[in-house]
Amino acid sequence: MGETPSAREETAFARFAACCEALAATTKRTEKRRLLAAFLRKLPPDEVEATAQQVPAQLRLFDVLQVGDEPLIDAPYARRWERLAEIGGTVAVVERLVPSSPAEGERFFQQAVAEGHEGVMAKQLSSTYSPGARGGTVAVRPEVVVEVLFNDVQRSPQYACGRALRFARIARLRPDKGPEECDTLQTLRRLFAAQFGRERDSEGGAQ
């Protein structure tokens, strides 16, 4: 039998800051996407409750930033996961694999997709946590097409394409559409030009 944690250790484990996600408790991809759509659309409380009844969700921890008085935000991911595994108890952690070969990683990815997930997240074991950024992290998943509503198109130096959708929001998922059917930057430029009655979007156009 393992040693019983001291009172000090139990107190430290009782206070921690972790990152988590809600997963639909089903293997049906349509139900998982239904839950995703609910989050993306920012449903009102009553609709969230109804969706929760129809598609129960499970909480899963996937990263930890602090345990007790020990800050981990600058610690490498391997260390953060080590601490996460130690504190994981009443709340489960996500399934994780450090593949020994590309083939093993591919099998893990295919298993995730077969279970109805969108894919997996690949992280460098040496990466630190960067709030609002994905340094050392890559999303590996099948393409998902969504329908986006927006008020208008505007210039934006923040993006490489130079354009942004004003008040953009997800309307619904479009499982009936493939990535090749999505609108392109050319469509966005035409919409921008049409807002000002122009035939084409010149760089010297209206703001």
mmCIF file of C-alpha atoms in Angstrom, residues 2-198:
data_model
loop_
_atom_site.group_PDB
_atom_site.id
_atom_site.type_symbol
_atom_site.label_atom_id
_atom_site.label_comp_id
_atom_site.label_asym_id
_atom_site.label_seq_id
_atom_site.Cartn_x
_atom_site.Cartn_y
_atom_site.Cartn_z
ATOM 1 C CA GLY A 2 1.140 3.529 -0.708
ATOM 2 C CA GLU A 3 1.818 6.072 1.962
ATOM 3 C CA THR A 4 -1.052 8.237 3.140
ATOM 4 C CA PRO A 5 -0.500 11.880 2.119
ATOM 5 C CA SER A 6 0.271 14.217 4.963
ATOM 6 C CA ALA A 7 -2.226 16.897 5.994
ATOM 7 C CA ARG A 8 0.014 19.481 4.354
ATOM 8 C CA GLU A 9 0.022 17.579 1.051
ATOM 9 C CA GLU A 10 -3.759 17.140 1.157
ATOM 10 C CA THR A 11 -4.184 20.881 1.712
ATOM 11 C CA ALA A 12 -1.892 21.657 -1.228
ATOM 12 C CA PHE A 13 -3.791 19.305 -3.526
ATOM 13 C CA ALA A 14 -7.080 20.877 -2.447
ATOM 14 C CA ARG A 15 -5.988 24.208 -3.944
ATOM 15 C CA PHE A 16 -5.003 24.157 -7.575
ATOM 16 C CA ALA A 17 -5.695 26.058 -10.791
ATOM 17 C CA ALA A 18 -6.297 23.799 -13.767
ATOM 18 C CA CYS A 19 -7.543 23.984 -17.354
ATOM 19 C CA CYS A 20 -10.457 21.787 -18.296
ATOM 20 C CA GLU A 21 -12.951 21.085 -21.052
ATOM 21 C CA ALA A 22 -16.465 19.698 -21.258
ATOM 22 C CA LEU A 23 -16.899 16.558 -23.355
ATOM 23 C CA ALA A 24 -20.214 15.111 -24.458
ATOM 24 C CA ALA A 25 -20.791 11.796 -22.674
ATOM 25 C CA THR A 26 -21.514 9.947 -25.908
ATOM 26 C CA THR A 27 -19.642 8.373 -28.797
ATOM 27 C CA LYS A 28 -22.056 9.834 -31.364
ATOM 28 C CA ARG A 29 -20.329 12.604 -33.289
ATOM 29 C CA THR A 30 -23.622 14.351 -34.046
ATOM 30 C CA GLU A 31 -24.314 14.687 -30.320
ATOM 31 C CA LYS A 32 -20.783 15.918 -29.633
ATOM 32 C CA ARG A 33 -21.152 18.560 -32.331
ATOM 33 C CA ARG A 34 -24.510 19.524 -30.904
ATOM 34 C CA LEU A 35 -22.849 20.284 -27.580
ATOM 35 C CA LEU A 36 -20.065 22.185 -29.367
ATOM 36 C CA ALA A 37 -22.631 24.270 -31.225
ATOM 37 C CA ALA A 38 -24.304 25.131 -27.929
ATOM 38 C CA PHE A 39 -21.028 26.486 -26.545
ATOM 39 C CA LEU A 40 -20.142 28.389 -29.717
ATOM 40 C CA ARG A 41 -23.550 30.033 -29.935
ATOM 41 C CA LYS A 42 -23.411 31.152 -26.290
ATOM 42 C CA LEU A 43 -26.903 29.906 -25.574
ATOM 43 C CA PRO A 44 -29.031 31.526 -22.862
ATOM 44 C CA PRO A 45 -29.138 29.653 -19.518
ATOM 45 C CA ASP A 46 -32.469 27.933 -20.179
ATOM 46 C CA GLU A 47 -31.280 26.495 -23.501
ATOM 47 C CA VAL A 48 -27.973 25.434 -21.954
ATOM 48 C CA GLU A 49 -29.892 23.509 -19.295
ATOM 49 C CA ALA A 50 -32.064 21.828 -21.925
ATOM 50 C CA THR A 51 -29.014 20.856 -23.974
ATOM 51 C CA ALA A 52 -27.296 19.498 -20.858
ATOM 52 C CA GLN A 53 -30.298 17.257 -20.222
ATOM 53 C CA GLN A 54 -30.253 15.937 -23.777
ATOM 54 C CA VAL A 55 -26.465 15.669 -24.143
ATOM 55 C CA PRO A 56 -24.811 15.156 -20.728
ATOM 56 C CA ALA A 57 -21.283 16.540 -20.498
ATOM 57 C CA GLN A 58 -18.239 15.311 -18.601
ATOM 58 C CA LEU A 59 -15.491 17.534 -17.225
ATOM 59 C CA ARG A 60 -11.893 16.620 -18.081
ATOM 60 C CA LEU A 61 -8.693 18.291 -16.840
ATOM 61 C CA PHE A 62 -5.956 18.755 -19.434
ATOM 62 C CA ASP A 63 -3.447 21.153 -17.853
ATOM 63 C CA VAL A 64 -2.556 22.662 -14.481
ATOM 64 C CA LEU A 65 -1.106 26.106 -13.791
ATOM 65 C CA GLN A 66 -0.621 26.019 -10.032
ATOM 66 C CA VAL A 67 -0.785 23.482 -7.216
ATOM 67 C CA GLY A 68 -0.898 24.955 -3.740
ATOM 68 C CA ASP A 69 1.912 27.507 -3.566
ATOM 69 C CA GLU A 70 3.783 25.971 -6.505
ATOM 70 C CA PRO A 71 3.388 28.008 -9.734
ATOM 71 C CA LEU A 72 3.606 25.862 -12.854
ATOM 72 C CA ILE A 73 2.778 28.280 -15.657
ATOM 73 C CA ASP A 74 6.458 28.493 -16.659
ATOM 74 C CA ALA A 75 7.129 24.801 -16.078
ATOM 75 C CA PRO A 76 7.482 22.487 -19.100
ATOM 76 C CA TYR A 77 4.383 20.589 -20.141
ATOM 77 C CA ALA A 78 5.886 17.270 -19.019
ATOM 78 C CA ARG A 79 6.178 18.603 -15.461
ATOM 79 C CA ARG A 80 2.684 20.123 -15.514
ATOM 80 C CA TRP A 81 1.191 16.815 -16.606
ATOM 81 C CA GLU A 82 3.113 15.007 -13.884
ATOM 82 C CA ARG A 83 1.549 17.284 -11.272
ATOM 83 C CA LEU A 84 -1.860 17.028 -12.934
ATOM 84 C CA ALA A 85 -1.728 13.244 -12.668
ATOM 85 C CA GLU A 86 -0.932 13.580 -8.966
ATOM 86 C CA ILE A 87 -3.921 15.799 -8.183
ATOM 87 C CA GLY A 88 -6.381 14.089 -10.526
ATOM 88 C CA GLY A 89 -9.061 12.428 -8.439
ATOM 89 C CA THR A 90 -12.720 13.326 -8.418
ATOM 90 C CA VAL A 91 -12.284 15.102 -11.764
ATOM 91 C CA ALA A 92 -10.818 12.897 -14.487
ATOM 92 C CA VAL A 93 -8.010 13.945 -16.801
ATOM 93 C CA VAL A 94 -8.078 13.638 -20.579
ATOM 94 C CA GLU A 95 -6.652 10.563 -22.257
ATOM 95 C CA ARG A 96 -3.029 11.146 -23.162
ATOM 96 C CA LEU A 97 -0.302 9.357 -25.065
ATOM 97 C CA VAL A 98 3.387 10.027 -25.609
ATOM 98 C CA PRO A 99 3.805 7.990 -28.809
ATOM 99 C CA SER A 100 6.961 6.024 -29.419
ATOM 100 C CA SER A 101 6.402 6.157 -33.184
ATOM 101 C CA PRO A 102 4.337 8.051 -35.792
ATOM 102 C CA ALA A 103 2.237 4.917 -36.293
ATOM 103 C CA GLU A 104 1.319 4.817 -32.615
ATOM 104 C CA GLY A 105 0.327 8.478 -32.748
ATOM 105 C CA GLU A 106 -1.792 7.832 -35.839
ATOM 106 C CA ARG A 107 -3.628 4.988 -34.084
ATOM 107 C CA PHE A 108 -4.359 7.246 -31.114
ATOM 108 C CA PHE A 109 -5.716 9.916 -33.469
ATOM 109 C CA GLN A 110 -7.910 7.452 -35.355
ATOM 110 C CA GLN A 111 -9.260 6.088 -32.075
ATOM 111 C CA ALA A 112 -10.214 9.606 -30.968
ATOM 112 C CA VAL A 113 -12.027 10.244 -34.253
ATOM 113 C CA ALA A 114 -13.795 6.870 -34.028
ATOM 114 C CA GLU A 115 -15.061 7.851 -30.576
ATOM 115 C CA GLY A 116 -16.649 10.956 -32.052
ATOM 116 C CA HIS A 117 -14.007 13.540 -31.113
ATOM 117 C CA GLU A 118 -12.887 16.213 -33.568
ATOM 118 C CA GLY A 119 -9.279 15.093 -33.193
ATOM 119 C CA VAL A 120 -6.393 15.496 -30.752
ATOM 120 C CA MET A 121 -4.049 18.184 -29.449
ATOM 121 C CA ALA A 122 -0.320 17.628 -29.951
ATOM 122 C CA LYS A 123 1.959 19.375 -27.447
ATOM 123 C CA GLN A 124 5.715 19.654 -27.071
ATOM 124 C CA LEU A 125 6.797 18.149 -23.756
ATOM 125 C CA SER A 126 9.146 21.097 -23.221
ATOM 126 C CA SER A 127 6.573 23.831 -23.954
ATOM 127 C CA THR A 128 5.474 26.284 -21.263
ATOM 128 C CA TYR A 129 1.931 27.589 -20.860
ATOM 129 C CA SER A 130 1.149 30.750 -22.838
ATOM 130 C CA PRO A 131 -2.273 32.292 -22.059
ATOM 131 C CA GLY A 132 -4.180 33.026 -25.241
ATOM 132 C CA ALA A 133 -1.523 31.405 -27.432
ATOM 133 C CA ARG A 134 -0.732 27.932 -28.723
ATOM 134 C CA GLY A 135 3.008 27.920 -28.448
ATOM 135 C CA GLY A 136 4.173 24.326 -28.742
ATOM 136 C CA THR A 137 0.606 23.119 -29.349
ATOM 137 C CA VAL A 138 -0.977 21.971 -32.610
ATOM 138 C CA ALA A 139 -4.584 20.914 -33.165
ATOM 139 C CA VAL A 140 -4.819 17.740 -35.241
ATOM 140 C CA ARG A 141 -8.395 17.119 -36.327
ATOM 141 C CA PRO A 142 -10.772 16.602 -39.280
ATOM 142 C CA GLU A 143 -12.161 19.779 -40.830
ATOM 143 C CA VAL A 144 -15.432 21.147 -39.430
ATOM 144 C CA VAL A 145 -17.473 23.610 -41.499
ATOM 145 C CA VAL A 146 -19.494 26.249 -39.672
ATOM 146 C CA GLU A 147 -21.939 28.908 -40.820
ATOM 147 C CA VAL A 148 -20.911 32.365 -39.624
ATOM 148 C CA LEU A 149 -23.129 35.427 -39.263
ATOM 149 C CA PHE A 150 -21.562 38.900 -39.213
ATOM 150 C CA ASN A 151 -22.552 42.554 -39.507
ATOM 151 C CA ASP A 152 -20.016 43.654 -42.097
ATOM 152 C CA VAL A 153 -16.448 43.268 -43.351
ATOM 153 C CA GLN A 154 -13.794 45.747 -42.272
ATOM 154 C CA ARG A 155 -10.091 46.362 -42.754
ATOM 155 C CA SER A 156 -7.892 44.924 -40.009
ATOM 156 C CA PRO A 157 -4.092 45.118 -39.710
ATOM 157 C CA GLN A 158 -4.295 42.358 -37.111
ATOM 158 C CA TYR A 159 -4.702 39.626 -39.723
ATOM 159 C CA ALA A 160 -2.473 38.751 -42.669
ATOM 160 C CA CYS A 161 -5.428 38.905 -45.067
ATOM 161 C CA GLY A 162 -6.118 42.494 -44.006
ATOM 162 C CA ARG A 163 -9.819 41.867 -43.379
ATOM 163 C CA ALA A 164 -12.003 40.927 -40.414
ATOM 164 C CA LEU A 165 -15.664 40.088 -39.844
ATOM 165 C CA ARG A 166 -17.379 42.577 -37.550
ATOM 166 C CA PHE A 167 -19.440 40.996 -34.760
ATOM 167 C CA ALA A 168 -18.891 37.503 -36.155
ATOM 168 C CA ARG A 169 -20.761 34.669 -34.439
ATOM 169 C CA ILE A 170 -21.287 30.978 -35.133
ATOM 170 C CA ALA A 171 -24.813 30.295 -36.402
ATOM 171 C CA ARG A 172 -24.613 26.521 -36.767
ATOM 172 C CA LEU A 173 -22.435 23.615 -37.797
ATOM 173 C CA ARG A 174 -22.704 22.507 -41.433
ATOM 174 C CA PRO A 175 -21.949 18.774 -41.582
ATOM 175 C CA ASP A 176 -23.498 18.797 -45.069
ATOM 176 C CA LYS A 177 -20.646 20.958 -46.380
ATOM 177 C CA GLY A 178 -17.024 20.115 -47.086
ATOM 178 C CA PRO A 179 -13.977 22.413 -46.712
ATOM 179 C CA GLU A 180 -13.800 22.810 -50.493
ATOM 180 C CA GLU A 181 -17.224 24.517 -50.400
ATOM 181 C CA CYS A 182 -16.192 27.204 -47.909
ATOM 182 C CA ASP A 183 -16.056 30.857 -48.907
ATOM 183 C CA THR A 184 -12.601 32.186 -49.708
ATOM 184 C CA LEU A 185 -10.712 35.420 -49.158
ATOM 185 C CA GLN A 186 -11.766 36.466 -52.657
ATOM 186 C CA THR A 187 -15.407 36.248 -51.570
ATOM 187 C CA LEU A 188 -14.586 38.345 -48.521
ATOM 188 C CA ARG A 189 -12.959 41.004 -50.684
ATOM 189 C CA ARG A 190 -15.996 41.125 -52.960
ATOM 190 C CA LEU A 191 -18.287 41.558 -49.965
ATOM 191 C CA PHE A 192 -16.070 44.339 -48.644
ATOM 192 C CA ALA A 193 -16.141 46.135 -51.998
ATOM 193 C CA ALA A 194 -19.906 45.707 -52.341
ATOM 194 C CA GLN A 195 -20.460 47.492 -49.030
ATOM 195 C CA PHE A 196 -19.238 50.712 -50.621
ATOM 196 C CA GLY A 197 -20.705 50.165 -54.067
ATOM 197 C CA ARG A 198 -17.307 49.435 -55.585
#
